[in-house]
XYZ file of C-alpha atoms in Angstrom:
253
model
C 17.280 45.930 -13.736
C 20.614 45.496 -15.087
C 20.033 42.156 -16.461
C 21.414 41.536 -20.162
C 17.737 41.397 -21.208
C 17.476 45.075 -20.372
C 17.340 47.817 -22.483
C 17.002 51.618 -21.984
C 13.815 53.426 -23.079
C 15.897 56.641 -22.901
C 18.923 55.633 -24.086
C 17.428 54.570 -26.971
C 15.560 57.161 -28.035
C 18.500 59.349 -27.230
C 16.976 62.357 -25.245
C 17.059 63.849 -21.812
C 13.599 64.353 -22.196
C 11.285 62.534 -19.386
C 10.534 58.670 -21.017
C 7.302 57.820 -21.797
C 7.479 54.717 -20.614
C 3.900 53.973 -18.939
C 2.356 51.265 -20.449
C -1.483 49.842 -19.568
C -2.179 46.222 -20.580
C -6.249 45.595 -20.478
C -6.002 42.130 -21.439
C -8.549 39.811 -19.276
C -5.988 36.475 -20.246
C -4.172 36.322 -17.147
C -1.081 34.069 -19.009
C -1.029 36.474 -22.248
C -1.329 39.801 -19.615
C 1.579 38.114 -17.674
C 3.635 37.171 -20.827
C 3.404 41.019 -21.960
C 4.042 42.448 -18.725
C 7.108 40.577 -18.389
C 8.521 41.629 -21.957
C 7.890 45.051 -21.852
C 9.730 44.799 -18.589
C 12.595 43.478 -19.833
C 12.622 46.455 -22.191
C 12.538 49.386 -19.461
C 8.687 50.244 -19.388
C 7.032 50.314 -16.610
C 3.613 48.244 -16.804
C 0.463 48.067 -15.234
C -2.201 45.706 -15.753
C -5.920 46.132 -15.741
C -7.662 44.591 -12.495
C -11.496 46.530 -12.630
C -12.603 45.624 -16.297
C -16.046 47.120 -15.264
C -14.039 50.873 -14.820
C -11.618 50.556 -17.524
C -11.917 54.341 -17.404
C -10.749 54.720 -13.647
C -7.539 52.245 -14.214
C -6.756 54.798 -16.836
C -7.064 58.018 -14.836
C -5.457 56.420 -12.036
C -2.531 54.491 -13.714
C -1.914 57.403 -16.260
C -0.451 55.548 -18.799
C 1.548 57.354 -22.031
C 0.061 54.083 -24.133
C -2.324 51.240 -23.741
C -2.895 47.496 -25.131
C -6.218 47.142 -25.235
C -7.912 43.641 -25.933
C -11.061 43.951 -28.263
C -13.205 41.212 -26.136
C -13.217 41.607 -22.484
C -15.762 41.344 -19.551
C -18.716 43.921 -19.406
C -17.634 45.813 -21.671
C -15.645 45.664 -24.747
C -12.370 47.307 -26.173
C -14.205 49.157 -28.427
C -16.365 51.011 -26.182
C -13.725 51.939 -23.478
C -11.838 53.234 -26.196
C -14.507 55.460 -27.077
C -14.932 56.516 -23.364
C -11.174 57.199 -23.099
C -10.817 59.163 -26.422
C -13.531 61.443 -24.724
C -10.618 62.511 -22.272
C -7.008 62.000 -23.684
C -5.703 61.129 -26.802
C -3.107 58.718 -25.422
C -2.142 56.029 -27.772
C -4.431 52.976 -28.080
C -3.261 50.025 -29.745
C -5.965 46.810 -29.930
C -5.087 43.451 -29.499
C -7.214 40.746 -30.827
C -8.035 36.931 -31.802
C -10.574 38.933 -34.414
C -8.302 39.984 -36.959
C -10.703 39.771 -39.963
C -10.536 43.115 -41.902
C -14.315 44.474 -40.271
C -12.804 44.189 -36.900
C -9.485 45.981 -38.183
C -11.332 48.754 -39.349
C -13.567 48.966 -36.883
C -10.756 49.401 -33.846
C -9.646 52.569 -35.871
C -12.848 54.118 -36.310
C -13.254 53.829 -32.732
C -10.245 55.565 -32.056
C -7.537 53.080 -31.795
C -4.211 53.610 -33.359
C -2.578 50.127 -33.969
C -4.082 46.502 -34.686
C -2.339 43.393 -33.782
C -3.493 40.004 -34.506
C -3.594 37.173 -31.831
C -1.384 35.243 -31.271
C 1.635 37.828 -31.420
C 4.952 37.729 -31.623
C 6.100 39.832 -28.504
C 9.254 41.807 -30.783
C 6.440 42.944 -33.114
C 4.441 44.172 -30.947
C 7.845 45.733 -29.218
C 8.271 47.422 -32.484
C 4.997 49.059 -32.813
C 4.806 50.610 -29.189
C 8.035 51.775 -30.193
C 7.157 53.338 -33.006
C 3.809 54.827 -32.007
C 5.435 56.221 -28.696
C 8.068 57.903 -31.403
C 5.064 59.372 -33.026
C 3.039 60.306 -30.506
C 5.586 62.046 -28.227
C 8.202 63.029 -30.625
C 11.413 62.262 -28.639
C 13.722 64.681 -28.868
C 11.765 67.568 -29.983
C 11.980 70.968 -27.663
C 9.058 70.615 -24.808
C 7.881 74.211 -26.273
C 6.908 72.705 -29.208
C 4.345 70.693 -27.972
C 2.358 73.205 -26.010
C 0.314 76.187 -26.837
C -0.200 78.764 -24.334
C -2.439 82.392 -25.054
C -3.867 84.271 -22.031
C -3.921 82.337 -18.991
C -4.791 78.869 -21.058
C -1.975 75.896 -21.702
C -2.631 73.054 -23.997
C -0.205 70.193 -23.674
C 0.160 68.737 -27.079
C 1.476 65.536 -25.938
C -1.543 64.317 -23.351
C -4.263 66.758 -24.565
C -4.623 67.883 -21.455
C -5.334 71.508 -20.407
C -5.020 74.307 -17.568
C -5.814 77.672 -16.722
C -3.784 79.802 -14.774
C -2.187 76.539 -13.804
C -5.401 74.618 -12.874
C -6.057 71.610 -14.902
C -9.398 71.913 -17.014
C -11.145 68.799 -18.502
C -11.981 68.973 -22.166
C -14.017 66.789 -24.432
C -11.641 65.942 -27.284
C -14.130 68.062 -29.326
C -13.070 71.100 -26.980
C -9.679 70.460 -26.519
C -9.552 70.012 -30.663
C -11.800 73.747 -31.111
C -9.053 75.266 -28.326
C -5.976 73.793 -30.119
C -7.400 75.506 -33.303
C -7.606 78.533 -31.958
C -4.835 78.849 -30.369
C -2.194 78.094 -32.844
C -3.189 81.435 -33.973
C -4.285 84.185 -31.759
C -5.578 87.152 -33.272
C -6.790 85.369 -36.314
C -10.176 84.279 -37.172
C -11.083 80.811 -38.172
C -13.951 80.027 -39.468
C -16.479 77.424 -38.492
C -15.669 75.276 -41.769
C -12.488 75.276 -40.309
C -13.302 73.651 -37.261
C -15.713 71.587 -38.186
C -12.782 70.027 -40.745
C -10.630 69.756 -38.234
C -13.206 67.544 -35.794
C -13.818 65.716 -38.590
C -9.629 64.218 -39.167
C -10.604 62.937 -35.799
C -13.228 61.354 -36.606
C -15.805 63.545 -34.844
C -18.292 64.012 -37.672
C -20.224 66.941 -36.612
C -22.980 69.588 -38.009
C -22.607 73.052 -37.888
C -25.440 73.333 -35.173
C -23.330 71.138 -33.297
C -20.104 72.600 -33.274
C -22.280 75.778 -31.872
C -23.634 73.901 -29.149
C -19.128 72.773 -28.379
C -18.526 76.308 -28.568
C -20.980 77.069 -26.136
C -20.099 74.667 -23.581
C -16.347 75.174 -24.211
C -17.006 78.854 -23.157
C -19.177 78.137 -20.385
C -16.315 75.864 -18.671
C -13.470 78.374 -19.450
C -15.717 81.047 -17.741
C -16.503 79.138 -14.787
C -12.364 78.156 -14.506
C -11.657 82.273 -14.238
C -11.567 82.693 -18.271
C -14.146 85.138 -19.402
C -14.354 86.286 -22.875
C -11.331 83.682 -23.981
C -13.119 82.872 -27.449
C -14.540 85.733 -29.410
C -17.384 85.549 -32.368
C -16.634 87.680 -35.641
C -20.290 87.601 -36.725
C -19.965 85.832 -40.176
C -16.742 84.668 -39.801
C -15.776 82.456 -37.345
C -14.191 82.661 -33.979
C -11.193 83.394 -32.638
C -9.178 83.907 -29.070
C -6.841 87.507 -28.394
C -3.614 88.367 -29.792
C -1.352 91.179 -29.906
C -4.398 93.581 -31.981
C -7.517 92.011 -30.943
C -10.215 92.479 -33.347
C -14.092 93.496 -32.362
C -16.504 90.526 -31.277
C -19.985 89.778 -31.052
C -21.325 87.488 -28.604
């Protein structure tokens, strides 16, 4: 691809970090699908287009993509709820295209998790410029891998993909959980209370109760134990929880 209409993800961004350059297009309009594809082509990403619009969800695990153009009206289901579904899983970059660019609809693709909103019909260099920019965002180019991953006793959370292992096995997390382990872990040793949490679910969106950020904990526990990671999070009656550091403090289950 070393037409003049090609241009370098990576020499752009001006790293030797690995691209992010995977990009989904679940678009059910085979001539606008075709039109992207080919564009974001031109520009270095590597594209992959929706076939099974009744597993949206399965395209996604399978193709793995580091950002996805999703189209707000499609067959069985629409943009909105596979969205939801995905944002269950990963936090990878969602932005909505749509014919329905009234301010309801607008609003409504961000509550239900998206991050962009462009109108139909687009102009292909906008919408070059905004998976630009929200690839910048999301992934940070440039900045030291360590920096985007937490690691405390056997557990890794990559910052980048939410994803998570233990002891090198990858665990699936609700974003709930993976949101309750990232607080935690950005500071071992050190309580944090439930109000704490629960704020933090809530930037996301996740508007939850205090009895159900017990019943996350719970769960979140129960599939660390079952992955070989007993005792991970600790309860400082009163307080709040918290996972090991250097000086441990006492727990109560």
């Amino acid at each position: 691809m070393n037409d003049p209409g090609y241009h370098n993800p990576a020499a752009m961004q001006g790293s030797s970090e690995p691209v992010h350059n995977r990009i989904l297009i679940t678009e059910d309009d085979p001539v606008i699908a075709e039109a992207t594809s080919r564009h974001l082509r031109t520009w270095g990403w590597e594209t992959y287009r929706t076939e099974d619009f009744s597993d949206v969800l399965g395209e996604v695990n399978r193709f793995r993509p580091d950002l996805i153009l999703m189209d707000v009206s499609l067959p069985f289901f629409n943009g909105y709820h596979w969205c939801q579904e995905i944002r269950k899983v990963s936090r990878v970059p969602v932005i909505f295209i749509s014919s329905y660019s009234d301010n309801m609809n607008i609003v409504m693709a961000m509550n239900m998790g998206g991050d962009d909103f462009i109108a139909k019909p687009f102009d292909l260099n906008v919408l070059t410029a905004k998976i630009q920019a929200l690839l910048r965002r999301t992934y940070d180019f440039g900045a030291p891998a360590e920096e985007n991953r937490l690691s405390a006793g056997g557990a890794v959370l990559d910052l980048k993909d939410a994803s998570a292992f233990i002891n090198g096995t990858r665990l699936e997390l609700t974003k709930n959980e993976f949101r309750i382990m990232e607080c935690l872990m950005k500071s071992p040793g050190r309580v944090i209370s439930r109000d704490q949490i629960m704020m933090a679910l809530w930037e996301t969106d996740s508007f939850i109760d205090d009895n159900t950020l017990t019943v996350n904990v719970a769960r979140l526990r129960k599939k660390l134990s079952a992955a070989g990671l007993n005792g991970f999070i600790l309860t400082k009656k009163g307080l709040g929880y918290y996972i090991p550091g250097d000086k441990p403090e006492n727990s109560e289950s």
